[in-house]
CSV table of C-alpha atoms in Angstrom, one decimal:
chain,number,residue,atom,x,y,z
A,1,MET,CA,15.6,29.3,-5.8
A,2,SER,CA,19.3,28.5,-5.6
A,3,GLU,CA,20.6,25.3,-4.1
A,4,THR,CA,22.2,27.3,-1.3
A,5,GLN,CA,18.9,28.8,-0.1
A,6,THR,CA,16.7,27.2,2.5
A,7,THR,CA,14.1,24.9,1.2
A,8,THR,CA,11.7,25.3,4.1
A,9,PRO,CA,9.9,28.6,3.6
A,10,ASP,CA,8.5,28.7,7.1
A,11,ALA,CA,11.4,29.3,9.5
A,12,GLU,CA,9.4,28.2,12.5
A,13,GLY,CA,10.8,25.0,13.9
A,14,GLU,CA,7.3,23.6,14.4
A,15,ARG,CA,6.7,23.8,10.6
A,16,ALA,CA,10.1,22.5,9.5
A,17,LEU,CA,10.8,19.0,8.2
A,18,ARG,CA,14.0,17.1,9.3
A,19,ARG,CA,16.6,16.3,6.7
A,20,SER,CA,17.6,12.7,7.1
A,21,LEU,CA,17.0,10.9,3.8
A,22,GLY,CA,19.7,9.7,1.4
A,23,PHE,CA,19.6,8.5,-2.2
A,24,ARG,CA,18.9,4.9,-1.2
A,25,ASP,CA,16.0,6.0,1.0
A,26,LEU,CA,14.4,7.9,-1.9
A,27,VAL,CA,14.7,4.9,-4.2
A,28,VAL,CA,13.2,2.7,-1.5
A,29,TYR,CA,10.2,4.9,-1.2
A,30,GLY,CA,9.7,5.1,-4.9
A,31,LEU,CA,10.1,1.3,-5.4
A,32,LEU,CA,7.8,0.5,-2.5
A,33,PHE,CA,5.1,2.7,-3.8
A,34,ILE,CA,5.3,1.2,-7.3
A,35,ALA,CA,6.1,-2.4,-6.2
A,36,PRO,CA,8.7,-4.4,-8.2
A,37,MET,CA,6.1,-6.9,-9.3
A,38,ALA,CA,3.3,-4.4,-10.1
A,39,PRO,CA,2.5,-6.1,-13.5
A,40,VAL,CA,1.3,-9.3,-11.7
A,41,GLY,CA,-2.3,-8.1,-11.4
A,42,VAL,CA,-2.6,-6.6,-14.9
A,43,PHE,CA,-0.5,-9.0,-17.0
A,44,GLY,CA,-3.5,-10.9,-18.4
A,45,THR,CA,-5.3,-7.7,-19.3
A,46,LEU,CA,-2.3,-6.3,-21.1
A,47,ASP,CA,-1.5,-9.6,-22.8
A,48,ALA,CA,-5.0,-9.7,-24.2
A,49,LYS,CA,-5.2,-6.1,-25.3
A,50,SER,CA,-1.7,-6.1,-26.9
A,51,HIS,CA,-2.2,-9.3,-28.8
A,52,GLY,CA,0.6,-10.9,-26.8
A,53,ALA,CA,3.2,-8.1,-27.1
A,54,VAL,CA,3.1,-7.4,-23.4
A,55,ALA,CA,6.9,-6.8,-22.9
A,56,LEU,CA,6.8,-4.2,-25.7
A,57,VAL,CA,3.9,-2.5,-23.9
A,58,TYR,CA,6.1,-2.0,-20.9
A,59,LEU,CA,9.0,-0.8,-23.0
A,60,VAL,CA,6.8,1.8,-24.6
A,61,ALA,CA,5.2,2.7,-21.3
A,62,THR,CA,8.6,3.3,-19.7
A,63,ILE,CA,9.6,5.6,-22.5
A,64,ALA,CA,6.2,7.4,-22.2
A,65,MET,CA,6.6,7.9,-18.4
A,66,ALA,CA,10.2,9.2,-18.9
A,67,PHE,CA,8.6,12.5,-20.1
A,68,THR,CA,6.9,12.8,-16.8
A,69,ALA,CA,10.0,11.9,-14.9
A,70,LEU,CA,12.0,14.5,-16.8
A,71,SER,CA,9.4,17.2,-16.0
A,72,TYR,CA,9.6,16.3,-12.3
A,73,ALA,CA,13.4,16.3,-12.4
A,74,GLN,CA,13.4,19.8,-13.8
A,75,MET,CA,10.8,21.3,-11.5
A,76,VAL,CA,12.2,19.8,-8.3
A,77,ARG,CA,15.4,21.8,-9.0
A,78,VAL,CA,13.3,25.0,-9.3
A,79,VAL,CA,11.2,24.3,-6.2
A,80,PRO,CA,12.8,21.8,-3.9
A,81,GLN,CA,9.9,21.8,-1.4
A,82,ALA,CA,7.4,19.3,0.0
A,83,GLY,CA,4.2,19.2,-1.9
A,84,SER,CA,5.6,18.1,-5.2
A,85,VAL,CA,3.3,19.1,-8.1
A,86,PHE,CA,1.4,21.5,-5.9
A,87,ALA,CA,4.5,23.6,-5.4
A,88,TYR,CA,5.6,23.2,-9.1
A,89,ALA,CA,2.3,24.4,-10.5
A,90,ARG,CA,2.2,27.2,-8.0
A,91,VAL,CA,5.3,28.8,-9.4
A,92,GLY,CA,4.9,27.8,-13.0
A,93,LEU,CA,1.3,28.6,-13.5
A,94,GLY,CA,0.1,30.6,-10.4
A,95,ASN,CA,-1.4,30.0,-7.0
A,96,GLY,CA,-4.8,28.9,-8.4
A,97,ALA,CA,-3.3,26.2,-10.7
A,98,GLY,CA,-1.1,25.1,-7.8
A,99,PHE,CA,-4.1,24.5,-5.6
A,100,VAL,CA,-5.9,22.6,-8.3
A,101,ALA,CA,-2.8,20.4,-8.9
A,102,GLY,CA,-2.5,19.7,-5.2
A,103,TRP,CA,-6.2,19.0,-4.9
A,104,MET,CA,-6.2,16.5,-7.7
A,105,ALA,CA,-3.0,14.8,-6.5
A,106,MET,CA,-4.7,14.4,-3.1
A,107,LEU,CA,-7.3,12.1,-4.7
A,108,ASP,CA,-4.5,9.9,-5.9
A,109,TYR,CA,-2.3,10.0,-2.8
A,110,VAL,CA,-5.2,9.2,-0.5
A,111,LEU,CA,-6.9,6.5,-2.6
A,112,ILE,CA,-3.9,4.6,-3.9
A,113,PRO,CA,-2.9,3.6,-0.4
A,114,ALA,CA,-6.5,2.5,0.3
A,115,VAL,CA,-6.3,0.2,-2.7
A,116,ALA,CA,-3.0,-1.2,-1.5
A,117,TYR,CA,-4.3,-1.7,2.0
A,118,LEU,CA,-7.3,-3.5,0.7
A,119,PHE,CA,-5.2,-5.7,-1.5
A,120,SER,CA,-3.1,-6.7,1.6
A,121,GLY,CA,-6.3,-7.4,3.6
A,122,VAL,CA,-7.7,-9.6,0.8
A,123,ALA,CA,-4.5,-11.6,0.6
A,124,MET,CA,-4.2,-12.0,4.3
A,125,ASN,CA,-7.8,-13.1,4.5
A,126,ALA,CA,-7.1,-15.8,1.9
A,127,LEU,CA,-4.3,-17.1,4.2
A,128,VAL,CA,-6.2,-16.7,7.4
A,129,PRO,CA,-10.0,-16.8,6.5
A,130,GLU,CA,-11.1,-16.8,10.1
A,131,VAL,CA,-10.2,-13.1,10.3
A,132,SER,CA,-12.3,-10.8,8.2
A,133,ARG,CA,-10.6,-8.9,5.4
A,134,TRP,CA,-11.7,-5.5,6.8
A,135,VAL,CA,-9.9,-6.4,10.1
A,136,TRP,CA,-6.7,-7.2,8.2
A,137,THR,CA,-7.1,-4.1,6.2
A,138,ALA,CA,-7.5,-1.9,9.3
A,139,LEU,CA,-4.5,-3.6,11.0
A,140,ALA,CA,-2.3,-2.8,8.0
A,141,VAL,CA,-3.3,0.8,8.2
A,142,VAL,CA,-2.5,1.0,11.9
A,143,VAL,CA,0.9,-0.7,11.7
A,144,THR,CA,2.1,1.4,8.7
A,145,THR,CA,0.7,4.6,10.2
A,146,LEU,CA,2.7,4.0,13.4
A,147,LEU,CA,5.8,3.6,11.3
A,148,ASN,CA,5.2,6.8,9.5
A,149,LEU,CA,4.6,8.7,12.8
A,150,TRP,CA,7.8,7.3,14.1
A,151,GLY,CA,9.7,9.2,11.4
A,152,VAL,CA,10.6,9.1,7.7
A,153,ARG,CA,14.0,7.6,8.3
A,154,ALA,CA,12.7,4.8,10.5
A,155,ALA,CA,10.0,4.0,8.0
A,156,ALA,CA,12.5,3.9,5.2
A,157,ARG,CA,14.7,1.4,7.1
A,158,VAL,CA,11.8,-1.0,7.6
A,159,GLY,CA,10.7,-0.3,4.0
A,160,PHE,CA,14.1,-1.3,2.8
A,161,LEU,CA,13.8,-4.7,4.5
A,162,VAL,CA,10.3,-5.3,2.9
A,163,LEU,CA,11.7,-4.1,-0.5
A,164,ALA,CA,14.6,-6.5,-0.2
A,165,MET,CA,12.1,-9.4,0.4
A,166,GLU,CA,10.2,-8.4,-2.7
A,167,VAL,CA,13.4,-8.3,-4.8
A,168,VAL,CA,14.4,-11.7,-3.5
A,169,VAL,CA,11.0,-13.2,-4.5
A,170,LEU,CA,11.4,-11.5,-7.9
A,171,ALA,CA,14.9,-13.0,-8.3
A,172,VAL,CA,13.5,-16.5,-7.3
A,173,PHE,CA,10.8,-16.1,-10.0
A,174,VAL,CA,13.4,-15.1,-12.6
A,175,VAL,CA,15.7,-18.0,-11.9
A,176,SER,CA,12.8,-20.5,-11.8
A,177,ALA,CA,11.4,-19.2,-15.1
A,178,VAL,CA,14.9,-19.4,-16.8
A,179,VAL,CA,15.3,-23.0,-15.5
A,180,VAL,CA,11.9,-24.0,-16.9
A,181,LEU,CA,12.6,-22.3,-20.2
A,182,ALA,CA,16.0,-24.0,-20.5
A,183,ARG,CA,14.5,-27.4,-19.6
A,184,ASP,CA,11.1,-27.4,-21.4
A,185,GLY,CA,11.3,-24.6,-23.9
A,186,THR,CA,8.8,-21.8,-24.5
A,187,GLN,CA,5.0,-21.9,-25.0
A,188,ARG,CA,5.2,-19.0,-27.4
A,189,GLY,CA,8.0,-17.8,-29.8
A,190,TRP,CA,11.0,-16.1,-28.2
A,191,LEU,CA,10.2,-12.8,-29.8
A,192,SER,CA,6.4,-13.0,-29.3
A,193,PRO,CA,6.5,-10.8,-26.1
A,194,LEU,CA,7.8,-8.0,-28.4
A,195,THR,CA,6.0,-8.8,-31.6
A,196,GLY,CA,2.7,-10.5,-30.5
A,197,ASP,CA,1.8,-14.2,-30.4
A,198,GLY,CA,-0.1,-14.0,-33.8
A,199,THR,CA,-3.4,-15.5,-32.5
A,200,GLN,CA,-5.3,-12.2,-33.0
A,201,GLY,CA,-3.8,-11.5,-36.4
A,202,ALA,CA,-0.8,-9.5,-37.5
A,203,PHE,CA,1.1,-7.1,-35.2
A,204,ALA,CA,-1.1,-4.1,-34.5
A,205,LEU,CA,0.5,-0.9,-33.2
A,206,SER,CA,-2.9,0.4,-32.1
A,207,ALA,CA,-3.4,-2.6,-29.9
A,208,VAL,CA,0.0,-2.0,-28.2
A,209,LEU,CA,-0.8,1.7,-27.7
A,210,GLY,CA,-4.2,0.9,-26.2
A,211,ALA,CA,-2.5,-1.4,-23.7
A,212,VAL,CA,0.1,1.2,-22.9
A,213,SER,CA,-2.7,3.4,-21.6
A,214,VAL,CA,-3.3,0.8,-18.9
A,215,ALA,CA,0.4,-0.1,-18.3
A,216,VAL,CA,1.4,3.4,-17.4
A,217,LEU,CA,-0.8,3.1,-14.3
A,218,SER,CA,1.7,0.5,-13.0
A,219,TYR,CA,4.2,3.4,-12.6
A,220,LEU,CA,2.1,5.7,-10.5
A,221,GLY,CA,3.9,6.3,-7.3
A,222,PHE,CA,7.5,7.0,-8.4
A,223,ASP,CA,6.6,10.7,-8.3
A,224,ALA,CA,6.1,10.4,-4.5
A,225,ILE,CA,9.9,10.7,-4.3
A,226,ALA,CA,9.6,14.4,-5.0
A,227,SER,CA,7.4,14.9,-1.9
A,228,PHE,CA,10.5,14.4,0.3
A,229,ALA,CA,12.5,17.3,-1.2
A,230,GLU,CA,12.7,19.0,2.2
A,231,GLU,CA,13.9,15.8,4.0
A,232,VAL,CA,16.7,14.8,1.7
A,233,THR,CA,20.4,15.6,2.4
A,234,GLY,CA,22.6,16.8,-0.4
A,235,GLY,CA,20.2,19.0,-2.5
A,236,SER,CA,17.5,18.6,-5.0
A,237,ALA,CA,19.8,17.1,-7.6
A,238,LYS,CA,19.6,13.9,-5.6
A,239,ILE,CA,15.8,13.9,-5.9
A,240,ALA,CA,16.1,14.3,-9.7
A,241,ARG,CA,18.5,11.4,-9.9
A,242,ALA,CA,16.4,9.2,-7.7
A,243,LEU,CA,13.3,9.9,-9.9
A,244,LEU,CA,15.0,8.9,-13.1
A,245,PHE,CA,16.8,5.9,-11.6
A,246,CYS,CA,13.6,4.6,-10.0
A,247,LEU,CA,11.7,4.8,-13.3
A,248,ALA,CA,14.5,3.2,-15.3
A,249,LEU,CA,14.9,0.3,-12.8
A,250,THR,CA,11.2,-0.4,-12.6
A,251,GLY,CA,11.0,-0.3,-16.4
A,252,VAL,CA,13.7,-3.0,-16.6
A,253,LEU,CA,12.0,-5.1,-13.9
A,254,PHE,CA,8.6,-4.8,-15.6
A,255,ILE,CA,9.9,-5.7,-19.0
A,256,ALA,CA,12.0,-8.6,-17.8
A,257,GLN,CA,9.2,-10.3,-15.8
A,258,THR,CA,6.5,-9.8,-18.4
A,259,TYR,CA,8.8,-11.1,-21.1
A,260,LEU,CA,9.5,-14.3,-19.1
A,261,VAL,CA,5.8,-14.9,-18.1
A,262,ALA,CA,4.7,-14.3,-21.7
A,263,LEU,CA,7.1,-17.1,-22.9
A,264,LEU,CA,5.7,-19.4,-20.2
A,265,GLU,CA,2.0,-18.5,-20.8
A,266,PRO,CA,0.1,-21.6,-22.0
A,267,VAL,CA,-3.0,-19.6,-22.9
A,268,SER,CA,-3.1,-17.5,-26.0
A,269,SER,CA,-3.8,-13.8,-26.0
A,270,ALA,CA,-6.8,-14.5,-28.2
A,271,ARG,CA,-8.3,-16.8,-25.5
A,272,LEU,CA,-7.6,-14.3,-22.8
A,273,ALA,CA,-9.4,-11.7,-24.8
A,274,ALA,CA,-12.3,-14.0,-25.3
A,275,GLU,CA,-12.5,-15.0,-21.7
A,276,PRO,CA,-11.9,-11.9,-19.5
A,277,GLY,CA,-12.4,-13.9,-16.4
A,278,ARG,CA,-9.0,-15.5,-16.9
A,279,GLN,CA,-7.1,-12.2,-17.2
A,280,GLY,CA,-6.9,-11.3,-13.5
A,281,SER,CA,-5.2,-14.6,-12.5
A,282,ALA,CA,-3.2,-15.1,-15.7
A,283,PHE,CA,0.2,-14.4,-14.0
A,284,TYR,CA,-0.5,-16.8,-11.1
A,285,ASP,CA,-2.0,-19.5,-13.4
A,286,THR,CA,1.1,-19.4,-15.5
A,287,LEU,CA,3.3,-19.9,-12.4
A,288,ASP,CA,1.1,-22.8,-11.4
A,289,ALA,CA,1.3,-24.5,-14.8
A,290,SER,CA,5.0,-24.0,-15.5
A,291,VAL,CA,6.8,-23.8,-12.1
A,292,GLY,CA,4.5,-25.0,-9.3
A,293,THR,CA,2.0,-23.7,-6.7
A,294,TRP,CA,4.9,-23.1,-4.3
A,295,LEU,CA,6.0,-20.1,-6.4
A,296,HIS,CA,2.4,-18.9,-6.7
A,297,ASP,CA,2.1,-18.9,-2.9
A,298,LEU,CA,5.5,-17.2,-2.4
A,299,VAL,CA,4.6,-14.4,-4.9
A,300,ALA,CA,1.1,-14.0,-3.3
A,301,VAL,CA,2.6,-13.6,0.3
A,302,SER,CA,5.2,-11.2,-1.0
A,303,LYS,CA,2.5,-9.1,-2.7
A,304,ALA,CA,0.4,-9.1,0.5
A,305,ILE,CA,3.2,-7.7,2.6
A,306,GLY,CA,4.5,-5.5,-0.2
A,307,ALA,CA,1.1,-3.9,-0.7
A,308,ALA,CA,0.9,-2.7,2.9
A,309,PHE,CA,4.3,-1.0,2.5
A,310,ALA,CA,3.4,0.5,-0.8
A,311,ALA,CA,0.6,2.1,1.1
A,312,LEU,CA,3.1,3.3,3.7
A,313,ALA,CA,5.0,5.2,1.0
A,314,GLY,CA,1.8,6.6,-0.4
A,315,GLN,CA,0.6,7.7,3.0
A,316,ALA,CA,3.9,9.4,3.7
A,317,ALA,CA,3.6,11.3,0.4
A,318,ALA,CA,0.0,12.2,1.2
A,319,GLY,CA,1.1,13.6,4.5
A,320,ARG,CA,3.8,15.8,2.9
A,321,LEU,CA,1.2,17.1,0.3
A,322,LEU,CA,-1.2,18.0,3.1
A,323,PHE,CA,1.6,19.6,5.1
A,324,ALA,CA,2.7,21.8,2.1
A,325,MET,CA,-0.9,22.9,1.3
A,326,GLY,CA,-1.5,23.7,5.0
A,327,ARG,CA,1.7,25.7,5.2
A,328,ASP,CA,0.6,27.6,2.1
A,329,ARG,CA,-2.8,28.2,3.8
A,330,ARG,CA,-4.6,26.4,1.1
A,331,LEU,CA,-5.8,23.9,3.7
A,332,PRO,CA,-6.1,24.4,7.5
A,333,ARG,CA,-2.9,25.7,8.9
A,334,VAL,CA,-2.8,23.0,11.6
A,335,LEU,CA,-1.8,20.5,8.9
A,336,SER,CA,1.6,22.2,8.6
A,337,ARG,CA,2.6,21.6,12.2
A,338,THR,CA,5.4,19.1,12.9
A,339,ASN,CA,6.7,17.3,15.9
A,340,ASP,CA,10.4,16.4,15.9
A,341,GLY,CA,10.5,17.1,12.1
A,342,VAL,CA,7.5,14.8,11.4
A,343,PRO,CA,4.2,16.2,10.0
A,344,ARG,CA,2.2,14.0,12.4
A,345,VAL,CA,-1.1,16.0,12.1
A,346,ALA,CA,-1.1,15.7,8.3
A,347,LEU,CA,-0.1,12.1,8.4
A,348,LEU,CA,-2.9,11.3,10.9
A,349,CYS,CA,-5.5,13.1,8.7
A,350,ALA,CA,-4.3,11.2,5.6
A,351,ALA,CA,-4.4,7.9,7.6
A,352,VAL,CA,-8.0,8.5,8.8
A,353,VAL,CA,-9.3,9.2,5.3
A,354,THR,CA,-7.4,6.2,3.9
A,355,LEU,CA,-8.7,4.0,6.7
A,356,VAL,CA,-12.3,4.9,6.1
A,357,ALA,CA,-12.0,4.4,2.3
A,358,ALA,CA,-10.1,1.1,2.7
A,359,VAL,CA,-12.4,-0.4,5.4
A,360,TRP,CA,-15.5,0.7,3.5
A,361,ALA,CA,-14.2,-1.1,0.4
A,362,ALA,CA,-13.2,-4.1,2.3
A,363,ARG,CA,-16.7,-4.6,3.6
A,364,ARG,CA,-18.1,-4.6,0.0
A,365,ASP,CA,-17.9,-7.3,-2.6
A,366,ASP,CA,-17.3,-4.7,-5.3
A,367,GLY,CA,-15.1,-2.5,-3.1
A,368,MET,CA,-11.8,-3.2,-5.0
A,369,ASP,CA,-13.5,-2.3,-8.4
A,370,GLN,CA,-15.0,0.8,-7.0
A,371,LEU,CA,-11.6,2.1,-5.7
A,372,VAL,CA,-9.5,1.1,-8.6
A,373,SER,CA,-11.8,2.8,-11.1
A,374,VAL,CA,-11.1,6.3,-9.6
A,375,VAL,CA,-7.6,6.2,-8.1
A,376,ASP,CA,-5.6,7.1,-11.2
A,377,ILE,CA,-7.5,10.2,-12.5
A,378,GLY,CA,-6.2,12.5,-9.8
A,379,ALA,CA,-2.5,11.7,-10.6
A,380,LEU,CA,-3.0,12.0,-14.3
A,381,THR,CA,-4.6,15.4,-14.0
A,382,ALA,CA,-1.7,16.5,-11.7
A,383,PHE,CA,0.8,15.2,-14.3
A,384,LEU,CA,-0.9,17.4,-16.9
A,385,LEU,CA,-0.4,20.5,-14.8
A,386,LEU,CA,3.2,19.4,-14.0
A,387,HIS,CA,4.0,19.4,-17.7
A,388,ALA,CA,2.3,22.8,-18.1
A,389,SER,CA,4.4,24.1,-15.2
A,390,VAL,CA,7.6,23.3,-17.1
A,391,VAL,CA,6.5,25.2,-20.1
A,392,GLY,CA,5.1,28.1,-17.9
A,393,TRP,CA,8.3,28.5,-15.9
A,394,PHE,CA,11.0,28.0,-18.5
A,395,ALA,CA,9.4,29.0,-21.8
A,396,VAL,CA,6.7,31.5,-20.9
A,397,LYS,CA,8.2,33.2,-17.8
A,398,ARG,CA,11.7,32.5,-18.9
A,399,ARG,CA,12.9,32.3,-15.3
A,400,GLY,CA,15.2,29.3,-15.8
A,401,GLY,CA,17.8,30.8,-18.1
A,402,PRO,CA,18.0,30.2,-21.8
A,403,VAL,CA,15.1,28.1,-23.2
A,404,ILE,CA,16.1,24.6,-24.3
A,405,TRP,CA,13.2,23.8,-26.6
A,406,TRP,CA,13.4,20.0,-26.6
A,407,ARG,CA,13.6,19.9,-22.8
A,408,HIS,CA,11.3,22.9,-21.9
A,409,VAL,CA,8.7,22.6,-24.6
A,410,LEU,CA,8.8,19.5,-26.7
A,411,ALA,CA,9.3,17.0,-23.9
A,412,PRO,CA,6.6,18.4,-21.6
A,413,VAL,CA,4.1,18.8,-24.5
A,414,ALA,CA,4.7,15.2,-25.5
A,415,GLY,CA,4.2,14.1,-21.8
A,416,ALA,CA,1.0,16.1,-21.6
A,417,ALA,CA,-0.3,14.5,-24.8
A,418,ILE,CA,0.4,11.0,-23.4
A,419,THR,CA,-1.4,12.0,-20.2
A,420,VAL,CA,-4.4,13.3,-22.1
A,421,ALA,CA,-4.5,10.0,-24.1
A,422,VAL,CA,-4.5,8.0,-20.9
A,423,VAL,CA,-7.3,10.1,-19.3
A,424,VAL,CA,-9.4,9.6,-22.4
A,425,GLU,CA,-8.9,5.9,-22.1
A,426,ALA,CA,-9.9,5.9,-18.4
A,427,SER,CA,-13.2,4.4,-17.3
A,428,GLY,CA,-16.4,6.5,-17.4
A,429,THR,CA,-16.6,6.2,-13.6
A,430,ALA,CA,-13.1,7.5,-13.2
A,431,GLN,CA,-13.8,10.5,-15.4
A,432,VAL,CA,-17.0,11.4,-13.6
A,433,VAL,CA,-15.5,11.1,-10.1
A,434,GLY,CA,-12.4,13.1,-11.3
A,435,ALA,CA,-14.7,15.8,-12.7
A,436,MET,CA,-16.7,15.9,-9.5
A,437,TRP,CA,-13.6,16.1,-7.3
A,438,LEU,CA,-12.3,18.9,-9.6
A,439,ALA,CA,-15.6,20.8,-9.3
A,440,VAL,CA,-15.4,20.6,-5.5
A,441,GLY,CA,-11.8,21.9,-5.6
A,442,LEU,CA,-12.7,24.8,-7.8
A,443,ALA,CA,-15.5,25.7,-5.4
A,444,VAL,CA,-13.1,25.7,-2.5
A,445,LEU,CA,-10.8,27.9,-4.5
A,446,VAL,CA,-13.6,30.4,-5.2
A,447,VAL,CA,-14.6,30.4,-1.5
A,448,GLN,CA,-11.0,31.2,-0.6
A,449,GLY,CA,-11.3,34.2,-2.9
A,450,SER,CA,-8.4,36.5,-3.0
A,451,ARG,CA,-6.8,35.4,0.2
A,452,ARG,CA,-3.0,35.7,-0.3
A,453,ALA,CA,-1.0,32.6,0.0
A,454,VAL,CA,2.6,32.5,1.2
A,455,PRO,CA,4.6,34.1,-1.6
A,456,PRO,CA,5.8,31.4,-3.9
A,457,ALA,CA,9.5,30.5,-4.0
A,458,PRO,CA,11.6,31.4,-5.6
């Protein structure tokens, strides 16, 4: 499809999205979904697994995820439509593969917001324990859903303010850490976040790569930018630039903050590995010991608010995915209806499913663990089909002009290999749930039979 052609295959006004997003709005959605301080919760785990080389882990993870960003950037130019990987796999591999990609991505887009809502509910319950965490969780779902129903542009404006708050808190942390390091020095060597702290033996590349398989999950969500392809002004090239910019910026933020925390960390990586109970709070414990509880509390409040708006971005992406699959008649057609350019039916359906999952988890002691164990497998499977779509479109079908082997074959194959490695490292529960969800999707595909979908574009 050329840049001059329409990007909304259904010409009916009731199934068309409104173009109102600029480059900044796209970056805001991507950063909101990822969260600028995403490493906070996994810092201790990565520090222990990498033998202290946690900043190097994020450097390698950023490079690894660049392959996925490159594949998205290529396919969004080919199919600048809502639905993201669903639309890409549809034209690169066929309608069946497109449905499977969308079906697996749905698992990710519905459950990641549920985790974020639950995180917000837990944090608010800690601040106001008189109100149950499931009530806070449900309230976060309702508020952000209303913003999404208001419109993508309005939600982006509010999201920008929340993102600005998160960036300010991150800046306060960086300045405070630098002041403490200049005044008191480091707890570990200056190069230890890149080479390891030496408490678990010599530098081990295998340990770093094992930690990378966990760290790449911090980046899940930047791909949501591609879901807004039909609502951006200025063409699909803006989507591609936003994807790459968002990944590069978050990589810098992740590397910088983990480098500083690792220098301040008073507990060795060996002790964290020996005492797993310390890993979840390692970031906060370091702030308490080196800077003070005030920064701990500031970061905690920022994370509570930021988590709800990360869920807002995820819910918006889920709505666009359901909208695209409904328009293609792979899901009920009613999901493709819009009101004033907003896919409200799809958004409400996504919100209801997310609300049920989040409140169910909030009422269980092990709810967070249950959700976290399965949220990533859907996105990773969709990434795998994304990379295959690049090869299918450019190298097999040769529909994109001359084949550039490093871009159309080597890069997506490398990205697919990384994705497979992460899936293999996933928990057994995640693999089982992913397989079951895939089986249900394949059954739905078989039931649909030979029903023709809307002819793929281009």
